[in-house]
Amino acid sequence: MPGLQVPLEHVLMMAAALFIAGLVGLMVRRNIIFILMSLEVMLNASALAFVAAGAHWGQADGQIIFMLILTVAAAEVSVGLGLVLLLQRRFKTLDMDNANRLRD
């Protein structure tokens, strides 16, 4: 077996650490740009876990799920950036507390 073999547990722990970092960023930050970046980190952490598990078991299922996660991430970015533009034009700020005023 040529190349470096990383144990599945190490990759899953790295994915969990990335997911927790994204979750903390999602809970702590109020700026919508940082919230979107935290969501992207969480999606990439889950994609890493799927690819690692698929490679560990020799199945292509992890890569297929990774492609699904990529499409969800692209849709999330497009909708999120639309919201960013709406908030910036209407309220001149990117603070999520001001998003409550969208109901008016």
PDB file of N, CA and C in Angstrom:
ATOM      1  N   MET A   1       0.832  -1.187   0.000  1.00  0.00           N
ATOM      2  CA  MET A   1       0.000   0.000   0.000  1.00  0.00           C
ATOM      3  C   MET A   1       0.878   1.253   0.000  1.00  0.00           C
ATOM      4  N   PRO A   2       1.009   1.873  -1.134  1.00  0.00           N
ATOM      5  CA  PRO A   2       1.829   3.094  -1.182  1.00  0.00           C
ATOM      6  C   PRO A   2       1.084   4.283  -0.580  1.00  0.00           C
ATOM      7  N   GLY A   3       1.844   5.231  -0.085  1.00  0.00           N
ATOM      8  CA  GLY A   3       1.233   6.435   0.451  1.00  0.00           C
ATOM      9  C   GLY A   3       0.972   6.333   1.940  1.00  0.00           C
ATOM     10  N   LEU A   4       0.531   7.431   2.473  1.00  0.00           N
ATOM     11  CA  LEU A   4       0.268   7.525   3.907  1.00  0.00           C
ATOM     12  C   LEU A   4      -1.162   7.082   4.193  1.00  0.00           C
ATOM     13  N   GLN A   5      -1.315   6.194   5.141  1.00  0.00           N
ATOM     14  CA  GLN A   5      -2.628   5.717   5.544  1.00  0.00           C
ATOM     15  C   GLN A   5      -3.011   6.385   6.864  1.00  0.00           C
ATOM     16  N   VAL A   6      -4.030   7.210   6.828  1.00  0.00           N
ATOM     17  CA  VAL A   6      -4.494   7.903   8.027  1.00  0.00           C
ATOM     18  C   VAL A   6      -5.661   7.098   8.599  1.00  0.00           C
ATOM     19  N   PRO A   7      -5.630   6.804   9.898  1.00  0.00           N
ATOM     20  CA  PRO A   7      -6.739   6.055  10.496  1.00  0.00           C
ATOM     21  C   PRO A   7      -8.056   6.828  10.404  1.00  0.00           C
ATOM     22  N   LEU A   8      -9.123   6.073  10.262  1.00  0.00           N
ATOM     23  CA  LEU A   8     -10.449   6.675  10.128  1.00  0.00           C
ATOM     24  C   LEU A   8     -10.808   7.497  11.362  1.00  0.00           C
ATOM     25  N   GLU A   9     -10.401   7.054  12.526  1.00  0.00           N
ATOM     26  CA  GLU A   9     -10.738   7.769  13.755  1.00  0.00           C
ATOM     27  C   GLU A   9     -10.135   9.170  13.770  1.00  0.00           C
ATOM     28  N   HIS A  10      -8.919   9.304  13.247  1.00  0.00           N
ATOM     29  CA  HIS A  10      -8.278  10.623  13.215  1.00  0.00           C
ATOM     30  C   HIS A  10      -9.014  11.579  12.285  1.00  0.00           C
ATOM     31  N   VAL A  11      -9.435  11.079  11.147  1.00  0.00           N
ATOM     32  CA  VAL A  11     -10.160  11.926  10.192  1.00  0.00           C
ATOM     33  C   VAL A  11     -11.520  12.314  10.758  1.00  0.00           C
ATOM     34  N   LEU A  12     -12.187  11.376  11.416  1.00  0.00           N
ATOM     35  CA  LEU A  12     -13.491  11.681  11.994  1.00  0.00           C
ATOM     36  C   LEU A  12     -13.368  12.666  13.156  1.00  0.00           C
ATOM     37  N   MET A  13     -12.275  12.576  13.908  1.00  0.00           N
ATOM     38  CA  MET A  13     -12.072  13.550  14.984  1.00  0.00           C
ATOM     39  C   MET A  13     -11.780  14.927  14.412  1.00  0.00           C
ATOM     40  N   MET A  14     -11.066  14.984  13.299  1.00  0.00           N
ATOM     41  CA  MET A  14     -10.814  16.270  12.641  1.00  0.00           C
ATOM     42  C   MET A  14     -12.126  16.845  12.103  1.00  0.00           C
ATOM     43  N   ALA A  15     -12.956  16.005  11.511  1.00  0.00           N
ATOM     44  CA  ALA A  15     -14.246  16.459  11.012  1.00  0.00           C
ATOM     45  C   ALA A  15     -15.133  16.953  12.156  1.00  0.00           C
ATOM     46  N   ALA A  16     -15.095  16.260  13.291  1.00  0.00           N
ATOM     47  CA  ALA A  16     -15.877  16.697  14.452  1.00  0.00           C
ATOM     48  C   ALA A  16     -15.374  18.032  14.983  1.00  0.00           C
ATOM     49  N   ALA A  17     -14.045  18.213  15.008  1.00  0.00           N
ATOM     50  CA  ALA A  17     -13.489  19.484  15.470  1.00  0.00           C
ATOM     51  C   ALA A  17     -13.884  20.626  14.539  1.00  0.00           C
ATOM     52  N   LEU A  18     -13.861  20.380  13.230  1.00  0.00           N
ATOM     53  CA  LEU A  18     -14.289  21.404  12.277  1.00  0.00           C
ATOM     54  C   LEU A  18     -15.774  21.712  12.441  1.00  0.00           C
ATOM     55  N   PHE A  19     -16.571  20.678  12.643  1.00  0.00           N
ATOM     56  CA  PHE A  19     -18.009  20.889  12.814  1.00  0.00           C
ATOM     57  C   PHE A  19     -18.297  21.706  14.074  1.00  0.00           C
ATOM     58  N   ILE A  20     -17.591  21.398  15.159  1.00  0.00           N
ATOM     59  CA  ILE A  20     -17.790  22.138  16.405  1.00  0.00           C
ATOM     60  C   ILE A  20     -17.336  23.587  16.249  1.00  0.00           C
ATOM     61  N   ALA A  21     -16.221  23.793  15.533  1.00  0.00           N
ATOM     62  CA  ALA A  21     -15.764  25.161  15.279  1.00  0.00           C
ATOM     63  C   ALA A  21     -16.794  25.946  14.479  1.00  0.00           C
ATOM     64  N   GLY A  22     -17.394  25.307  13.492  1.00  0.00           N
ATOM     65  CA  GLY A  22     -18.442  25.961  12.717  1.00  0.00           C
ATOM     66  C   GLY A  22     -19.678  26.239  13.545  1.00  0.00           C
ATOM     67  N   LEU A  23     -20.027  25.303  14.423  1.00  0.00           N
ATOM     68  CA  LEU A  23     -21.193  25.487  15.284  1.00  0.00           C
ATOM     69  C   LEU A  23     -20.973  26.627  16.271  1.00  0.00           C
ATOM     70  N   VAL A  24     -19.777  26.712  16.831  1.00  0.00           N
ATOM     71  CA  VAL A  24     -19.464  27.815  17.742  1.00  0.00           C
ATOM     72  C   VAL A  24     -19.517  29.142  16.994  1.00  0.00           C
ATOM     73  N   GLY A  25     -18.969  29.173  15.788  1.00  0.00           N
ATOM     74  CA  GLY A  25     -19.034  30.392  14.984  1.00  0.00           C
ATOM     75  C   GLY A  25     -20.457  30.774  14.638  1.00  0.00           C
ATOM     76  N   LEU A  26     -21.293  29.796  14.421  1.00  0.00           N
ATOM     77  CA  LEU A  26     -22.703  30.056  14.111  1.00  0.00           C
ATOM     78  C   LEU A  26     -23.436  30.632  15.309  1.00  0.00           C
ATOM     79  N   MET A  27     -23.113  30.142  16.507  1.00  0.00           N
ATOM     80  CA  MET A  27     -23.804  30.588  17.712  1.00  0.00           C
ATOM     81  C   MET A  27     -23.293  31.935  18.228  1.00  0.00           C
ATOM     82  N   VAL A  28     -22.020  32.215  18.034  1.00  0.00           N
ATOM     83  CA  VAL A  28     -21.405  33.398  18.635  1.00  0.00           C
ATOM     84  C   VAL A  28     -21.560  34.633  17.764  1.00  0.00           C
ATOM     85  N   ARG A  29     -21.356  34.497  16.479  1.00  0.00           N
ATOM     86  CA  ARG A  29     -21.335  35.653  15.585  1.00  0.00           C
ATOM     87  C   ARG A  29     -22.732  36.137  15.249  1.00  0.00           C
ATOM     88  N   ARG A  30     -22.841  37.459  15.010  1.00  0.00           N
ATOM     89  CA  ARG A  30     -24.113  38.030  14.588  1.00  0.00           C
ATOM     90  C   ARG A  30     -24.051  38.557  13.167  1.00  0.00           C
ATOM     91  N   ASN A  31     -22.859  38.665  12.597  1.00  0.00           N
ATOM     92  CA  ASN A  31     -22.703  39.134  11.230  1.00  0.00           C
ATOM     93  C   ASN A  31     -23.086  38.009  10.278  1.00  0.00           C
ATOM     94  N   ILE A  32     -23.889  38.322   9.276  1.00  0.00           N
ATOM     95  CA  ILE A  32     -24.407  37.276   8.388  1.00  0.00           C
ATOM     96  C   ILE A  32     -23.305  36.641   7.543  1.00  0.00           C
ATOM     97  N   ILE A  33     -22.250  37.387   7.232  1.00  0.00           N
ATOM     98  CA  ILE A  33     -21.142  36.814   6.468  1.00  0.00           C
ATOM     99  C   ILE A  33     -20.450  35.730   7.292  1.00  0.00           C
ATOM    100  N   PHE A  34     -20.202  35.995   8.562  1.00  0.00           N
ATOM    101  CA  PHE A  34     -19.579  34.995   9.422  1.00  0.00           C
ATOM    102  C   PHE A  34     -20.497  33.794   9.651  1.00  0.00           C
ATOM    103  N   ILE A  35     -21.780  34.039   9.705  1.00  0.00           N
ATOM    104  CA  ILE A  35     -22.727  32.935   9.859  1.00  0.00           C
ATOM    105  C   ILE A  35     -22.693  32.031   8.630  1.00  0.00           C
ATOM    106  N   LEU A  36     -22.656  32.622   7.453  1.00  0.00           N
ATOM    107  CA  LEU A  36     -22.573  31.821   6.222  1.00  0.00           C
ATOM    108  C   LEU A  36     -21.256  31.063   6.146  1.00  0.00           C
ATOM    109  N   MET A  37     -20.166  31.690   6.581  1.00  0.00           N
ATOM    110  CA  MET A  37     -18.875  30.996   6.586  1.00  0.00           C
ATOM    111  C   MET A  37     -18.885  29.837   7.571  1.00  0.00           C
ATOM    112  N   SER A  38     -19.532  30.011   8.697  1.00  0.00           N
ATOM    113  CA  SER A  38     -19.626  28.928   9.680  1.00  0.00           C
ATOM    114  C   SER A  38     -20.456  27.767   9.138  1.00  0.00           C
ATOM    115  N   LEU A  39     -21.519  28.074   8.423  1.00  0.00           N
ATOM    116  CA  LEU A  39     -22.313  27.016   7.791  1.00  0.00           C
ATOM    117  C   LEU A  39     -21.497  26.254   6.757  1.00  0.00           C
ATOM    118  N   GLU A  40     -20.663  26.964   6.012  1.00  0.00           N
ATOM    119  CA  GLU A  40     -19.809  26.303   5.025  1.00  0.00           C
ATOM    120  C   GLU A  40     -18.802  25.381   5.700  1.00  0.00           C
ATOM    121  N   VAL A  41     -18.241  25.814   6.825  1.00  0.00           N
ATOM    122  CA  VAL A  41     -17.296  24.963   7.560  1.00  0.00           C
ATOM    123  C   VAL A  41     -18.001  23.705   8.051  1.00  0.00           C
ATOM    124  N   MET A  42     -19.231  23.849   8.526  1.00  0.00           N
ATOM    125  CA  MET A  42     -19.985  22.693   8.997  1.00  0.00           C
ATOM    126  C   MET A  42     -20.303  21.728   7.851  1.00  0.00           C
ATOM    127  N   LEU A  43     -20.676  22.269   6.703  1.00  0.00           N
ATOM    128  CA  LEU A  43     -20.942  21.409   5.550  1.00  0.00           C
ATOM    129  C   LEU A  43     -19.678  20.693   5.084  1.00  0.00           C
ATOM    130  N   ASN A  44     -18.550  21.395   5.082  1.00  0.00           N
ATOM    131  CA  ASN A  44     -17.298  20.765   4.670  1.00  0.00           C
ATOM    132  C   ASN A  44     -16.847  19.708   5.669  1.00  0.00           C
ATOM    133  N   ALA A  45     -17.128  19.912   6.946  1.00  0.00           N
ATOM    134  CA  ALA A  45     -16.785  18.900   7.947  1.00  0.00           C
ATOM    135  C   ALA A  45     -17.593  17.623   7.723  1.00  0.00           C
ATOM    136  N   SER A  46     -18.863  17.780   7.437  1.00  0.00           N
ATOM    137  CA  SER A  46     -19.669  16.583   7.170  1.00  0.00           C
ATOM    138  C   SER A  46     -19.238  15.908   5.873  1.00  0.00           C
ATOM    139  N   ALA A  47     -18.851  16.693   4.877  1.00  0.00           N
ATOM    140  CA  ALA A  47     -18.367  16.110   3.623  1.00  0.00           C
ATOM    141  C   ALA A  47     -17.072  15.338   3.847  1.00  0.00           C
ATOM    142  N   LEU A  48     -16.181  15.879   4.683  1.00  0.00           N
ATOM    143  CA  LEU A  48     -14.936  15.182   5.012  1.00  0.00           C
ATOM    144  C   LEU A  48     -15.222  13.845   5.678  1.00  0.00           C
ATOM    145  N   ALA A  49     -16.185  13.825   6.582  1.00  0.00           N
ATOM    146  CA  ALA A  49     -16.528  12.574   7.264  1.00  0.00           C
ATOM    147  C   ALA A  49     -17.076  11.548   6.278  1.00  0.00           C
ATOM    148  N   PHE A  50     -17.916  11.971   5.353  1.00  0.00           N
ATOM    149  CA  PHE A  50     -18.461  11.037   4.364  1.00  0.00           C
ATOM    150  C   PHE A  50     -17.390  10.493   3.435  1.00  0.00           C
ATOM    151  N   VAL A  51     -16.485  11.357   2.972  1.00  0.00           N
ATOM    152  CA  VAL A  51     -15.423  10.903   2.068  1.00  0.00           C
ATOM    153  C   VAL A  51     -14.474   9.957   2.791  1.00  0.00           C
ATOM    154  N   ALA A  52     -14.134  10.273   4.028  1.00  0.00           N
ATOM    155  CA  ALA A  52     -13.235   9.404   4.795  1.00  0.00           C
ATOM    156  C   ALA A  52     -13.869   8.036   5.035  1.00  0.00           C
ATOM    157  N   ALA A  53     -15.143   8.020   5.394  1.00  0.00           N
ATOM    158  CA  ALA A  53     -15.813   6.737   5.629  1.00  0.00           C
ATOM    159  C   ALA A  53     -15.920   5.935   4.341  1.00  0.00           C
ATOM    160  N   GLY A  54     -16.225   6.604   3.244  1.00  0.00           N
ATOM    161  CA  GLY A  54     -16.290   5.904   1.964  1.00  0.00           C
ATOM    162  C   GLY A  54     -14.949   5.334   1.544  1.00  0.00           C
ATOM    163  N   ALA A  55     -13.876   6.088   1.770  1.00  0.00           N
ATOM    164  CA  ALA A  55     -12.540   5.596   1.436  1.00  0.00           C
ATOM    165  C   ALA A  55     -12.136   4.449   2.355  1.00  0.00           C
ATOM    166  N   HIS A  56     -12.541   4.517   3.603  1.00  0.00           N
ATOM    167  CA  HIS A  56     -12.197   3.457   4.554  1.00  0.00           C
ATOM    168  C   HIS A  56     -12.836   2.135   4.167  1.00  0.00           C
ATOM    169  N   TRP A  57     -14.086   2.183   3.735  1.00  0.00           N
ATOM    170  CA  TRP A  57     -14.791   0.955   3.371  1.00  0.00           C
ATOM    171  C   TRP A  57     -14.700   0.624   1.893  1.00  0.00           C
ATOM    172  N   GLY A  58     -13.968   1.428   1.137  1.00  0.00           N
ATOM    173  CA  GLY A  58     -13.762   1.127  -0.278  1.00  0.00           C
ATOM    174  C   GLY A  58     -15.009   1.297  -1.128  1.00  0.00           C
ATOM    175  N   GLN A  59     -15.885   2.187  -0.733  1.00  0.00           N
ATOM    176  CA  GLN A  59     -17.125   2.443  -1.464  1.00  0.00           C
ATOM    177  C   GLN A  59     -17.103   3.856  -2.037  1.00  0.00           C
ATOM    178  N   ALA A  60     -17.822   4.048  -3.111  1.00  0.00           N
ATOM    179  CA  ALA A  60     -17.912   5.377  -3.721  1.00  0.00           C
ATOM    180  C   ALA A  60     -19.063   6.196  -3.142  1.00  0.00           C
ATOM    181  N   ASP A  61     -19.779   5.648  -2.184  1.00  0.00           N
ATOM    182  CA  ASP A  61     -20.933   6.346  -1.615  1.00  0.00           C
ATOM    183  C   ASP A  61     -20.537   7.658  -0.954  1.00  0.00           C
ATOM    184  N   GLY A  62     -19.398   7.701  -0.295  1.00  0.00           N
ATOM    185  CA  GLY A  62     -18.952   8.924   0.356  1.00  0.00           C
ATOM    186  C   GLY A  62     -18.705  10.042  -0.636  1.00  0.00           C
ATOM    187  N   GLN A  63     -18.160   9.708  -1.792  1.00  0.00           N
ATOM    188  CA  GLN A  63     -17.919  10.723  -2.817  1.00  0.00           C
ATOM    189  C   GLN A  63     -19.225  11.196  -3.452  1.00  0.00           C
ATOM    190  N   ILE A  64     -20.183  10.310  -3.562  1.00  0.00           N
ATOM    191  CA  ILE A  64     -21.492  10.700  -4.106  1.00  0.00           C
ATOM    192  C   ILE A  64     -22.190  11.662  -3.152  1.00  0.00           C
ATOM    193  N   ILE A  65     -22.153  11.348  -1.861  1.00  0.00           N
ATOM    194  CA  ILE A  65     -22.738  12.253  -0.867  1.00  0.00           C
ATOM    195  C   ILE A  65     -21.986  13.571  -0.849  1.00  0.00           C
ATOM    196  N   PHE A  66     -20.657  13.530  -1.071  1.00  0.00           N
ATOM    197  CA  PHE A  66     -19.867  14.756  -1.142  1.00  0.00           C
ATOM    198  C   PHE A  66     -20.362  15.649  -2.277  1.00  0.00           C
ATOM    199  N   MET A  67     -20.685  15.073  -3.416  1.00  0.00           N
ATOM    200  CA  MET A  67     -21.216  15.867  -4.527  1.00  0.00           C
ATOM    201  C   MET A  67     -22.571  16.472  -4.162  1.00  0.00           C
ATOM    202  N   LEU A  68     -23.391  15.730  -3.436  1.00  0.00           N
ATOM    203  CA  LEU A  68     -24.672  16.261  -2.968  1.00  0.00           C
ATOM    204  C   LEU A  68     -24.450  17.427  -2.004  1.00  0.00           C
ATOM    205  N   ILE A  69     -23.487  17.281  -1.100  1.00  0.00           N
ATOM    206  CA  ILE A  69     -23.183  18.358  -0.156  1.00  0.00           C
ATOM    207  C   ILE A  69     -22.666  19.583  -0.891  1.00  0.00           C
ATOM    208  N   LEU A  70     -21.874  19.383  -1.943  1.00  0.00           N
ATOM    209  CA  LEU A  70     -21.390  20.517  -2.736  1.00  0.00           C
ATOM    210  C   LEU A  70     -22.534  21.277  -3.391  1.00  0.00           C
ATOM    211  N   THR A  71     -23.522  20.573  -3.899  1.00  0.00           N
ATOM    212  CA  THR A  71     -24.657  21.263  -4.521  1.00  0.00           C
ATOM    213  C   THR A  71     -25.491  22.004  -3.481  1.00  0.00           C
ATOM    214  N   VAL A  72     -25.661  21.406  -2.313  1.00  0.00           N
ATOM    215  CA  VAL A  72     -26.389  22.091  -1.234  1.00  0.00           C
ATOM    216  C   VAL A  72     -25.627  23.336  -0.796  1.00  0.00           C
ATOM    217  N   ALA A  73     -24.308  23.235  -0.715  1.00  0.00           N
ATOM    218  CA  ALA A  73     -23.495  24.383  -0.319  1.00  0.00           C
ATOM    219  C   ALA A  73     -23.578  25.497  -1.356  1.00  0.00           C
ATOM    220  N   ALA A  74     -23.594  25.134  -2.627  1.00  0.00           N
ATOM    221  CA  ALA A  74     -23.713  26.153  -3.672  1.00  0.00           C
ATOM    222  C   ALA A  74     -25.069  26.849  -3.606  1.00  0.00           C
ATOM    223  N   ALA A  75     -26.125  26.090  -3.364  1.00  0.00           N
ATOM    224  CA  ALA A  75     -27.450  26.693  -3.226  1.00  0.00           C
ATOM    225  C   ALA A  75     -27.522  27.572  -1.988  1.00  0.00           C
ATOM    226  N   GLU A  76     -26.902  27.132  -0.911  1.00  0.00           N
ATOM    227  CA  GLU A  76     -26.900  27.917   0.319  1.00  0.00           C
ATOM    228  C   GLU A  76     -26.151  29.230   0.129  1.00  0.00           C
ATOM    229  N   VAL A  77     -25.052  29.195  -0.592  1.00  0.00           N
ATOM    230  CA  VAL A  77     -24.289  30.419  -0.843  1.00  0.00           C
ATOM    231  C   VAL A  77     -25.083  31.389  -1.709  1.00  0.00           C
ATOM    232  N   SER A  78     -25.747  30.885  -2.721  1.00  0.00           N
ATOM    233  CA  SER A  78     -26.497  31.794  -3.599  1.00  0.00           C
ATOM    234  C   SER A  78     -27.670  32.442  -2.858  1.00  0.00           C
ATOM    235  N   VAL A  79     -28.404  31.677  -2.070  1.00  0.00           N
ATOM    236  CA  VAL A  79     -29.503  32.246  -1.300  1.00  0.00           C
ATOM    237  C   VAL A  79     -28.964  33.165  -0.209  1.00  0.00           C
ATOM    238  N   GLY A  80     -27.886  32.751   0.446  1.00  0.00           N
ATOM    239  CA  GLY A  80     -27.296  33.570   1.495  1.00  0.00           C
ATOM    240  C   GLY A  80     -26.776  34.898   0.983  1.00  0.00           C
ATOM    241  N   LEU A  81     -26.132  34.891  -0.157  1.00  0.00           N
ATOM    242  CA  LEU A  81     -25.638  36.150  -0.709  1.00  0.00           C
ATOM    243  C   LEU A  81     -26.783  37.059  -1.149  1.00  0.00           C
ATOM    244  N   GLY A  82     -27.874  36.466  -1.598  1.00  0.00           N
ATOM    245  CA  GLY A  82     -29.054  37.270  -1.888  1.00  0.00           C
ATOM    246  C   GLY A  82     -29.586  37.955  -0.635  1.00  0.00           C
ATOM    247  N   LEU A  83     -29.604  37.227   0.473  1.00  0.00           N
ATOM    248  CA  LEU A  83     -30.022  37.827   1.739  1.00  0.00           C
ATOM    249  C   LEU A  83     -29.049  38.906   2.203  1.00  0.00           C
ATOM    250  N   VAL A  84     -27.765  38.675   1.992  1.00  0.00           N
ATOM    251  CA  VAL A  84     -26.761  39.679   2.360  1.00  0.00           C
ATOM    252  C   VAL A  84     -27.007  40.967   1.593  1.00  0.00           C
ATOM    253  N   LEU A  85     -27.243  40.854   0.291  1.00  0.00           N
ATOM    254  CA  LEU A  85     -27.504  42.056  -0.511  1.00  0.00           C
ATOM    255  C   LEU A  85     -28.783  42.756  -0.060  1.00  0.00           C
ATOM    256  N   LEU A  86     -29.812  41.997   0.253  1.00  0.00           N
ATOM    257  CA  LEU A  86     -31.067  42.576   0.714  1.00  0.00           C
ATOM    258  C   LEU A  86     -30.882  43.325   2.031  1.00  0.00           C
ATOM    259  N   LEU A  87     -30.196  42.696   2.985  1.00  0.00           N
ATOM    260  CA  LEU A  87     -29.971  43.350   4.273  1.00  0.00           C
ATOM    261  C   LEU A  87     -29.099  44.590   4.131  1.00  0.00           C
ATOM    262  N   GLN A  88     -28.072  44.506   3.301  1.00  0.00           N
ATOM    263  CA  GLN A  88     -27.177  45.644   3.143  1.00  0.00           C
ATOM    264  C   GLN A  88     -27.885  46.833   2.476  1.00  0.00           C
ATOM    265  N   ARG A  89     -28.687  46.550   1.470  1.00  0.00           N
ATOM    266  CA  ARG A  89     -29.392  47.646   0.783  1.00  0.00           C
ATOM    267  C   ARG A  89     -30.482  48.268   1.656  1.00  0.00           C
ATOM    268  N   ARG A  90     -31.190  47.428   2.408  1.00  0.00           N
ATOM    269  CA  ARG A  90     -32.325  47.937   3.155  1.00  0.00           C
ATOM    270  C   ARG A  90     -31.942  48.575   4.483  1.00  0.00           C
ATOM    271  N   PHE A  91     -31.006  47.945   5.217  1.00  0.00           N
ATOM    272  CA  PHE A  91     -30.691  48.407   6.562  1.00  0.00           C
ATOM    273  C   PHE A  91     -29.296  48.998   6.696  1.00  0.00           C
ATOM    274  N   LYS A  92     -28.468  48.919   5.659  1.00  0.00           N
ATOM    275  CA  LYS A  92     -27.098  49.441   5.677  1.00  0.00           C
ATOM    276  C   LYS A  92     -26.245  48.776   6.752  1.00  0.00           C
ATOM    277  N   THR A  93     -26.563  47.535   7.095  1.00  0.00           N
ATOM    278  CA  THR A  93     -25.786  46.772   8.065  1.00  0.00           C
ATOM    279  C   THR A  93     -25.953  45.288   7.756  1.00  0.00           C
ATOM    280  N   LEU A  94     -25.022  44.486   8.273  1.00  0.00           N
ATOM    281  CA  LEU A  94     -25.112  43.035   8.099  1.00  0.00           C
ATOM    282  C   LEU A  94     -25.344  42.323   9.430  1.00  0.00           C
ATOM    283  N   ASP A  95     -25.837  43.041  10.417  1.00  0.00           N
ATOM    284  CA  ASP A  95     -26.122  42.474  11.725  1.00  0.00           C
ATOM    285  C   ASP A  95     -27.423  41.673  11.658  1.00  0.00           C
ATOM    286  N   MET A  96     -27.396  40.437  12.148  1.00  0.00           N
ATOM    287  CA  MET A  96     -28.582  39.577  12.056  1.00  0.00           C
ATOM    288  C   MET A  96     -29.717  40.033  12.965  1.00  0.00           C
ATOM    289  N   ASP A  97     -29.414  40.826  13.986  1.00  0.00           N
ATOM    290  CA  ASP A  97     -30.489  41.333  14.833  1.00  0.00           C
ATOM    291  C   ASP A  97     -31.415  42.254  14.052  1.00  0.00           C
ATOM    292  N   ASN A  98     -30.887  42.889  13.036  1.00  0.00           N
ATOM    293  CA  ASN A  98     -31.712  43.759  12.205  1.00  0.00           C
ATOM    294  C   ASN A  98     -32.583  42.974  11.225  1.00  0.00           C
ATOM    295  N   ALA A  99     -32.319  41.691  11.069  1.00  0.00           N
ATOM    296  CA  ALA A  99     -33.133  40.873  10.180  1.00  0.00           C
ATOM    297  C   ALA A  99     -34.554  40.702  10.740  1.00  0.00           C
ATOM    298  N   ASN A 100     -34.732  40.891  12.023  1.00  0.00           N
ATOM    299  CA  ASN A 100     -36.066  40.808  12.607  1.00  0.00           C
ATOM    300  C   ASN A 100     -36.979  41.900  12.060  1.00  0.00           C
ATOM    301  N   ARG A 101     -36.393  42.982  11.591  1.00  0.00           N
ATOM    302  CA  ARG A 101     -37.191  44.080  11.046  1.00  0.00           C
ATOM    303  C   ARG A 101     -37.688  43.789   9.642  1.00  0.00           C
ATOM    304  N   LEU A 102     -37.290  42.656   9.037  1.00  0.00           N
ATOM    305  CA  LEU A 102     -37.769  42.315   7.699  1.00  0.00           C
ATOM    306  C   LEU A 102     -39.270  42.025   7.711  1.00  0.00           C
ATOM    307  N   ARG A 103     -39.836  41.709   8.866  1.00  0.00           N
ATOM    308  CA  ARG A 103     -41.273  41.433   8.944  1.00  0.00           C
ATOM    309  C   ARG A 103     -42.110  42.686   8.773  1.00  0.00           C
ATOM    310  N   ASP A 104     -41.522  43.851   8.972  1.00  0.00           N
ATOM    311  CA  ASP A 104     -42.268  45.114   8.866  1.00  0.00           C
ATOM    312  C   ASP A 104     -42.649  45.426   7.437  1.00  0.00           C
TER     313      ASP A 104
END
